[in-house]
GROMACS .gro file of C-alpha atoms in nm:
model
  297
    1UNK     CA    1   1.334  -4.618  -5.902
    2UNK     CA    2   1.420  -4.251  -5.802
    3UNK     CA    3   1.090  -4.122  -5.934
    4UNK     CA    4   0.879  -4.348  -5.665
    5UNK     CA    5   1.144  -4.239  -5.359
    6UNK     CA    6   1.053  -3.885  -5.495
    7UNK     CA    7   0.643  -3.922  -5.590
    8UNK     CA    8   0.607  -3.715  -5.250
    9UNK     CA    9   0.821  -3.472  -5.231
   10UNK     CA   10   0.670  -3.149  -5.336
   11UNK     CA   11   0.713  -3.149  -5.752
   12UNK     CA   12   0.892  -2.745  -5.730
   13UNK     CA   13   1.192  -2.991  -5.555
   14UNK     CA   14   1.178  -3.281  -5.703
   15UNK     CA   15   1.340  -3.275  -6.046
   16UNK     CA   16   1.604  -3.121  -5.807
   17UNK     CA   17   1.656  -3.388  -5.568
   18UNK     CA   18   1.635  -3.617  -5.868
   19UNK     CA   19   1.941  -3.426  -6.059
   20UNK     CA   20   2.131  -3.404  -5.751
   21UNK     CA   21   2.056  -3.783  -5.687
   22UNK     CA   22   2.162  -3.888  -6.019
   23UNK     CA   23   2.487  -3.621  -5.958
   24UNK     CA   24   2.566  -3.821  -5.608
   25UNK     CA   25   2.525  -4.153  -5.811
   26UNK     CA   26   2.266  -4.285  -5.687
   27UNK     CA   27   2.044  -4.430  -5.914
   28UNK     CA   28   2.385  -4.708  -5.982
   29UNK     CA   29   2.531  -4.898  -5.657
   30UNK     CA   30   2.778  -5.077  -5.822
   31UNK     CA   31   3.062  -4.761  -5.767
   32UNK     CA   32   2.941  -4.768  -5.365
   33UNK     CA   33   3.022  -5.202  -5.394
   34UNK     CA   34   3.313  -5.157  -5.513
   35UNK     CA   35   3.396  -4.926  -5.196
   36UNK     CA   36   3.185  -5.138  -5.000
   37UNK     CA   37   3.373  -5.433  -5.043
   38UNK     CA   38   3.725  -5.392  -4.932
   39UNK     CA   39   3.607  -5.182  -4.638
   40UNK     CA   40   3.405  -5.507  -4.471
   41UNK     CA   41   3.750  -5.733  -4.625
   42UNK     CA   42   3.893  -5.487  -4.365
   43UNK     CA   43   3.627  -5.477  -4.083
   44UNK     CA   44   3.598  -5.848  -4.060
   45UNK     CA   45   4.021  -5.868  -4.041
   46UNK     CA   46   4.111  -5.632  -3.812
   47UNK     CA   47   3.783  -5.800  -3.588
   48UNK     CA   48   3.911  -6.104  -3.636
   49UNK     CA   49   3.558  -6.186  -3.700
   50UNK     CA   50   3.257  -5.994  -3.660
   51UNK     CA   51   3.285  -5.648  -3.640
   52UNK     CA   52   3.213  -5.450  -3.322
   53UNK     CA   53   2.798  -5.262  -3.479
   54UNK     CA   54   2.989  -4.893  -3.435
   55UNK     CA   55   3.265  -4.910  -3.656
   56UNK     CA   56   3.058  -5.145  -3.882
   57UNK     CA   57   2.832  -4.917  -3.897
   58UNK     CA   58   2.993  -4.585  -3.950
   59UNK     CA   59   3.190  -4.729  -4.206
   60UNK     CA   60   2.917  -4.882  -4.399
   61UNK     CA   61   2.775  -4.527  -4.433
   62UNK     CA   62   3.087  -4.370  -4.461
   63UNK     CA   63   3.175  -4.538  -4.768
   64UNK     CA   64   2.808  -4.442  -4.925
   65UNK     CA   65   2.831  -4.063  -4.842
   66UNK     CA   66   3.228  -4.120  -4.988
   67UNK     CA   67   3.106  -4.243  -5.272
   68UNK     CA   68   2.876  -3.990  -5.308
   69UNK     CA   69   3.083  -3.708  -5.272
   70UNK     CA   70   3.366  -3.829  -5.532
   71UNK     CA   71   3.043  -3.868  -5.758
   72UNK     CA   72   3.032  -3.495  -5.716
   73UNK     CA   73   3.331  -3.352  -5.690
   74UNK     CA   74   3.460  -3.608  -6.007
   75UNK     CA   75   3.142  -3.405  -6.224
   76UNK     CA   76   3.264  -3.150  -6.128
   77UNK     CA   77   3.621  -3.137  -6.242
   78UNK     CA   78   3.472  -3.356  -6.574
   79UNK     CA   79   3.200  -3.044  -6.640
   80UNK     CA   80   3.466  -2.917  -6.946
   81UNK     CA   81   3.563  -3.295  -7.082
   82UNK     CA   82   3.227  -3.460  -7.041
   83UNK     CA   83   2.999  -3.368  -7.339
   84UNK     CA   84   3.251  -3.455  -7.508
   85UNK     CA   85   3.213  -3.843  -7.431
   86UNK     CA   86   2.884  -4.012  -7.531
   87UNK     CA   87   2.784  -4.235  -7.199
   88UNK     CA   88   2.838  -3.884  -6.999
   89UNK     CA   89   2.732  -3.613  -7.190
   90UNK     CA   90   2.409  -3.642  -6.996
   91UNK     CA   91   2.511  -3.637  -6.646
   92UNK     CA   92   2.349  -3.348  -6.470
   93UNK     CA   93   2.643  -3.125  -6.489
   94UNK     CA   94   2.696  -3.125  -6.852
   95UNK     CA   95   2.356  -3.134  -6.930
   96UNK     CA   96   2.304  -2.772  -6.690
   97UNK     CA   97   2.114  -2.942  -6.464
   98UNK     CA   98   2.303  -2.871  -6.190
   99UNK     CA   99   2.533  -2.583  -6.150
  100UNK     CA  100   2.922  -2.667  -6.073
  101UNK     CA  101   2.815  -2.418  -5.811
  102UNK     CA  102   2.571  -2.661  -5.635
  103UNK     CA  103   2.834  -2.953  -5.722
  104UNK     CA  104   3.084  -2.842  -5.487
  105UNK     CA  105   2.805  -2.767  -5.203
  106UNK     CA  106   2.656  -3.105  -5.283
  107UNK     CA  107   3.044  -3.242  -5.204
  108UNK     CA  108   3.202  -3.022  -4.945
  109UNK     CA  109   2.829  -3.167  -4.725
  110UNK     CA  110   2.912  -3.523  -4.786
  111UNK     CA  111   3.238  -3.474  -4.665
  112UNK     CA  112   3.142  -3.278  -4.387
  113UNK     CA  113   2.848  -3.569  -4.284
  114UNK     CA  114   3.154  -3.847  -4.356
  115UNK     CA  115   3.416  -3.662  -4.109
  116UNK     CA  116   3.150  -3.670  -3.825
  117UNK     CA  117   3.078  -3.997  -3.816
  118UNK     CA  118   3.504  -4.080  -3.813
  119UNK     CA  119   3.441  -3.819  -3.541
  120UNK     CA  120   3.295  -4.097  -3.309
  121UNK     CA  121   3.611  -4.294  -3.429
  122UNK     CA  122   3.934  -4.228  -3.252
  123UNK     CA  123   4.239  -3.982  -3.322
  124UNK     CA  124   4.390  -4.250  -3.539
  125UNK     CA  125   4.117  -4.315  -3.717
  126UNK     CA  126   4.051  -3.883  -3.753
  127UNK     CA  127   4.392  -3.805  -3.882
  128UNK     CA  128   4.349  -4.095  -4.156
  129UNK     CA  129   4.057  -3.943  -4.272
  130UNK     CA  130   4.219  -3.572  -4.372
  131UNK     CA  131   4.461  -3.848  -4.638
  132UNK     CA  132   4.109  -4.024  -4.776
  133UNK     CA  133   3.961  -3.670  -4.820
  134UNK     CA  134   4.305  -3.603  -4.983
  135UNK     CA  135   4.251  -3.847  -5.242
  136UNK     CA  136   3.919  -3.817  -5.315
  137UNK     CA  137   3.956  -3.503  -5.426
  138UNK     CA  138   4.256  -3.526  -5.593
  139UNK     CA  139   4.116  -3.821  -5.837
  140UNK     CA  140   3.904  -3.665  -6.058
  141UNK     CA  141   4.179  -3.414  -6.174
  142UNK     CA  142   4.505  -3.684  -6.209
  143UNK     CA  143   4.288  -3.778  -6.594
  144UNK     CA  144   4.455  -3.456  -6.706
  145UNK     CA  145   4.826  -3.482  -6.536
  146UNK     CA  146   4.887  -3.870  -6.498
  147UNK     CA  147   4.855  -4.210  -6.736
  148UNK     CA  148   4.779  -4.394  -6.475
  149UNK     CA  149   4.494  -4.247  -6.288
  150UNK     CA  150   4.321  -4.524  -6.181
  151UNK     CA  151   4.660  -4.620  -5.975
  152UNK     CA  152   4.465  -4.281  -5.738
  153UNK     CA  153   4.134  -4.396  -5.768
  154UNK     CA  154   4.257  -4.770  -5.612
  155UNK     CA  155   4.437  -4.557  -5.346
  156UNK     CA  156   4.133  -4.355  -5.231
  157UNK     CA  157   3.879  -4.656  -5.270
  158UNK     CA  158   4.071  -4.865  -5.079
  159UNK     CA  159   4.227  -4.592  -4.804
  160UNK     CA  160   3.895  -4.708  -4.627
  161UNK     CA  161   4.140  -4.999  -4.536
  162UNK     CA  162   4.359  -4.868  -4.342
  163UNK     CA  163   4.114  -4.672  -4.172
  164UNK     CA  164   3.920  -4.979  -4.075
  165UNK     CA  165   4.210  -5.123  -3.918
  166UNK     CA  166   4.276  -4.806  -3.690
  167UNK     CA  167   3.965  -4.788  -3.607
  168UNK     CA  168   3.921  -5.165  -3.429
  169UNK     CA  169   4.329  -5.264  -3.348
  170UNK     CA  170   4.410  -4.864  -3.269
  171UNK     CA  171   4.713  -4.944  -3.562
  172UNK     CA  172   4.754  -5.057  -3.886
  173UNK     CA  173   4.903  -5.390  -3.910
  174UNK     CA  174   5.088  -5.478  -4.193
  175UNK     CA  175   4.851  -5.767  -4.345
  176UNK     CA  176   4.628  -5.377  -4.390
  177UNK     CA  177   4.894  -5.256  -4.580
  178UNK     CA  178   4.883  -5.559  -4.781
  179UNK     CA  179   4.469  -5.550  -4.812
  180UNK     CA  180   4.550  -5.209  -4.928
  181UNK     CA  181   4.804  -5.270  -5.175
  182UNK     CA  182   4.589  -5.578  -5.326
  183UNK     CA  183   4.298  -5.297  -5.311
  184UNK     CA  184   4.455  -5.090  -5.588
  185UNK     CA  185   4.548  -5.370  -5.775
  186UNK     CA  186   4.215  -5.484  -5.830
  187UNK     CA  187   4.101  -5.088  -5.865
  188UNK     CA  188   4.357  -5.108  -6.176
  189UNK     CA  189   4.176  -5.364  -6.368
  190UNK     CA  190   3.808  -5.271  -6.278
  191UNK     CA  191   3.883  -4.886  -6.368
  192UNK     CA  192   4.045  -4.987  -6.668
  193UNK     CA  193   3.793  -5.197  -6.760
  194UNK     CA  194   3.542  -4.917  -6.698
  195UNK     CA  195   3.814  -4.704  -6.899
  196UNK     CA  196   3.805  -4.959  -7.257
  197UNK     CA  197   3.467  -4.860  -7.256
  198UNK     CA  198   3.527  -4.435  -7.353
  199UNK     CA  199   3.849  -4.529  -7.522
  200UNK     CA  200   3.832  -4.343  -7.868
  201UNK     CA  201   3.594  -4.030  -7.682
  202UNK     CA  202   3.910  -3.987  -7.427
  203UNK     CA  203   4.131  -3.983  -7.665
  204UNK     CA  204   3.970  -3.695  -7.852
  205UNK     CA  205   3.861  -3.529  -7.547
  206UNK     CA  206   4.207  -3.510  -7.431
  207UNK     CA  207   4.153  -3.743  -7.185
  208UNK     CA  208   4.407  -3.969  -6.994
  209UNK     CA  209   4.381  -4.331  -6.851
  210UNK     CA  210   4.530  -4.683  -6.836
  211UNK     CA  211   4.320  -4.799  -7.102
  212UNK     CA  212   4.496  -4.534  -7.365
  213UNK     CA  213   4.858  -4.599  -7.190
  214UNK     CA  214   4.824  -4.974  -7.216
  215UNK     CA  215   4.691  -4.976  -7.598
  216UNK     CA  216   4.685  -5.315  -7.777
  217UNK     CA  217   4.847  -5.468  -7.475
  218UNK     CA  218   4.541  -5.402  -7.211
  219UNK     CA  219   4.371  -5.722  -7.201
  220UNK     CA  220   4.742  -5.931  -7.089
  221UNK     CA  221   4.844  -5.620  -6.845
  222UNK     CA  222   4.515  -5.673  -6.750
  223UNK     CA  223   4.537  -6.051  -6.609
  224UNK     CA  224   4.895  -6.011  -6.551
  225UNK     CA  225   4.762  -5.762  -6.280
  226UNK     CA  226   4.483  -6.008  -6.191
  227UNK     CA  227   4.741  -6.270  -6.102
  228UNK     CA  228   4.910  -5.990  -5.907
  229UNK     CA  229   4.639  -5.943  -5.702
  230UNK     CA  230   4.467  -6.264  -5.647
  231UNK     CA  231   4.900  -6.357  -5.526
  232UNK     CA  232   4.819  -6.040  -5.235
  233UNK     CA  233   4.516  -6.215  -5.147
  234UNK     CA  234   4.720  -6.562  -5.060
  235UNK     CA  235   4.976  -6.332  -4.881
  236UNK     CA  236   4.647  -6.184  -4.665
  237UNK     CA  237   4.513  -6.486  -4.587
  238UNK     CA  238   4.835  -6.655  -4.492
  239UNK     CA  239   4.868  -6.374  -4.305
  240UNK     CA  240   4.594  -6.371  -4.155
  241UNK     CA  241   4.633  -6.762  -4.081
  242UNK     CA  242   4.244  -6.793  -4.281
  243UNK     CA  243   4.029  -7.133  -4.300
  244UNK     CA  244   4.013  -7.350  -4.599
  245UNK     CA  245   3.680  -7.124  -4.703
  246UNK     CA  246   3.865  -6.798  -4.752
  247UNK     CA  247   4.105  -7.027  -5.011
  248UNK     CA  248   3.752  -7.151  -5.200
  249UNK     CA  249   3.681  -6.791  -5.199
  250UNK     CA  250   4.004  -6.699  -5.403
  251UNK     CA  251   3.928  -6.985  -5.652
  252UNK     CA  252   3.530  -6.860  -5.729
  253UNK     CA  253   3.793  -6.491  -5.837
  254UNK     CA  254   4.021  -6.667  -6.004
  255UNK     CA  255   3.720  -6.829  -6.199
  256UNK     CA  256   3.532  -6.471  -6.208
  257UNK     CA  257   3.883  -6.356  -6.284
  258UNK     CA  258   3.874  -6.553  -6.620
  259UNK     CA  259   3.512  -6.470  -6.758
  260UNK     CA  260   3.618  -6.114  -6.729
  261UNK     CA  261   3.890  -6.171  -6.937
  262UNK     CA  262   3.690  -6.400  -7.194
  263UNK     CA  263   3.436  -6.057  -7.193
  264UNK     CA  264   3.703  -5.784  -7.251
  265UNK     CA  265   3.921  -6.042  -7.564
  266UNK     CA  266   3.765  -5.835  -7.825
  267UNK     CA  267   3.697  -5.503  -7.641
  268UNK     CA  268   3.380  -5.438  -7.768
  269UNK     CA  269   3.228  -5.139  -7.512
  270UNK     CA  270   2.955  -5.315  -7.377
  271UNK     CA  271   3.141  -5.618  -7.280
  272UNK     CA  272   3.394  -5.444  -7.110
  273UNK     CA  273   3.113  -5.201  -6.894
  274UNK     CA  274   3.007  -5.578  -6.818
  275UNK     CA  275   3.271  -5.668  -6.736
  276UNK     CA  276   3.309  -5.379  -6.506
  277UNK     CA  277   2.979  -5.420  -6.317
  278UNK     CA  278   3.134  -5.819  -6.326
  279UNK     CA  279   3.378  -5.680  -6.010
  280UNK     CA  280   3.068  -5.643  -5.751
  281UNK     CA  281   3.058  -6.036  -5.733
  282UNK     CA  282   3.474  -6.101  -5.757
  283UNK     CA  283   3.448  -5.842  -5.442
  284UNK     CA  284   3.111  -6.009  -5.283
  285UNK     CA  285   3.323  -6.334  -5.313
  286UNK     CA  286   3.610  -6.242  -5.114
  287UNK     CA  287   3.413  -6.106  -4.850
  288UNK     CA  288   3.233  -6.391  -4.824
  289UNK     CA  289   3.561  -6.633  -4.785
  290UNK     CA  290   3.674  -6.434  -4.542
  291UNK     CA  291   3.403  -6.435  -4.331
  292UNK     CA  292   3.330  -6.751  -4.337
  293UNK     CA  293   3.707  -6.848  -4.278
  294UNK     CA  294   3.658  -6.667  -3.919
  295UNK     CA  295   3.347  -6.809  -3.887
  296UNK     CA  296   3.467  -7.108  -3.826
  297UNK     CA  297   3.760  -7.043  -3.653
   0.00000   0.00000   0.00000
């Protein structure tokens, strides 16, 4: 797809642009979607229906910009680690196709673009955006100093939730913070599944993750986190007084979680990666439940 999109560029620039797009994972949209769904959950709940087009567009564009920026700073931080891990050894910085300096420039440019979008909102949202930028920059370095980088990722990926409520309601109500906590739980679930793919390589390279921390108890702990996430969503639905489509979405989420647990039961790499990617459908299911529940009121 990238090659087709870039075919009209002058050949002298084609490879470099392609490497920048791969650096920012434009060829792998799953990460952006995992950030998009919680943002849309929050926008719909904050607006109590389909959100106004302006914040919807700002936050949707912002999702892709911040995810791309996060990928650039992540690969910069992992520039010495990625060559030691089989799955990441071919990434642009690890393979020498993009320099660390170029990655920092890309990160700052995307951060500036996202901030320009935020300037179109209100003062509270602008203030909250600085915390979001700090979390995005901090996350890649946490895997060296803590066993819980997935929690920081959840906070970074979920910070769009309080920002969305602030942009629409000019405040962040309790249901917004509850949804934020729910997203952290969900992020730990799917990013632990992702980290299980690289667990052996990460141990050798000295990286840290919840997959390493949980060890042999990883599958049951993930199951507990899934259950806690569902309970948090039930509390969100109760507080927001959502109608029956939301509860059908919860049932669907439980079924999807069950399938993920079945996939990762033997901790096989390909199965764990498949379970991670499967979370896209879970996020979509919850959003459909929220959107329909608000539409039938």
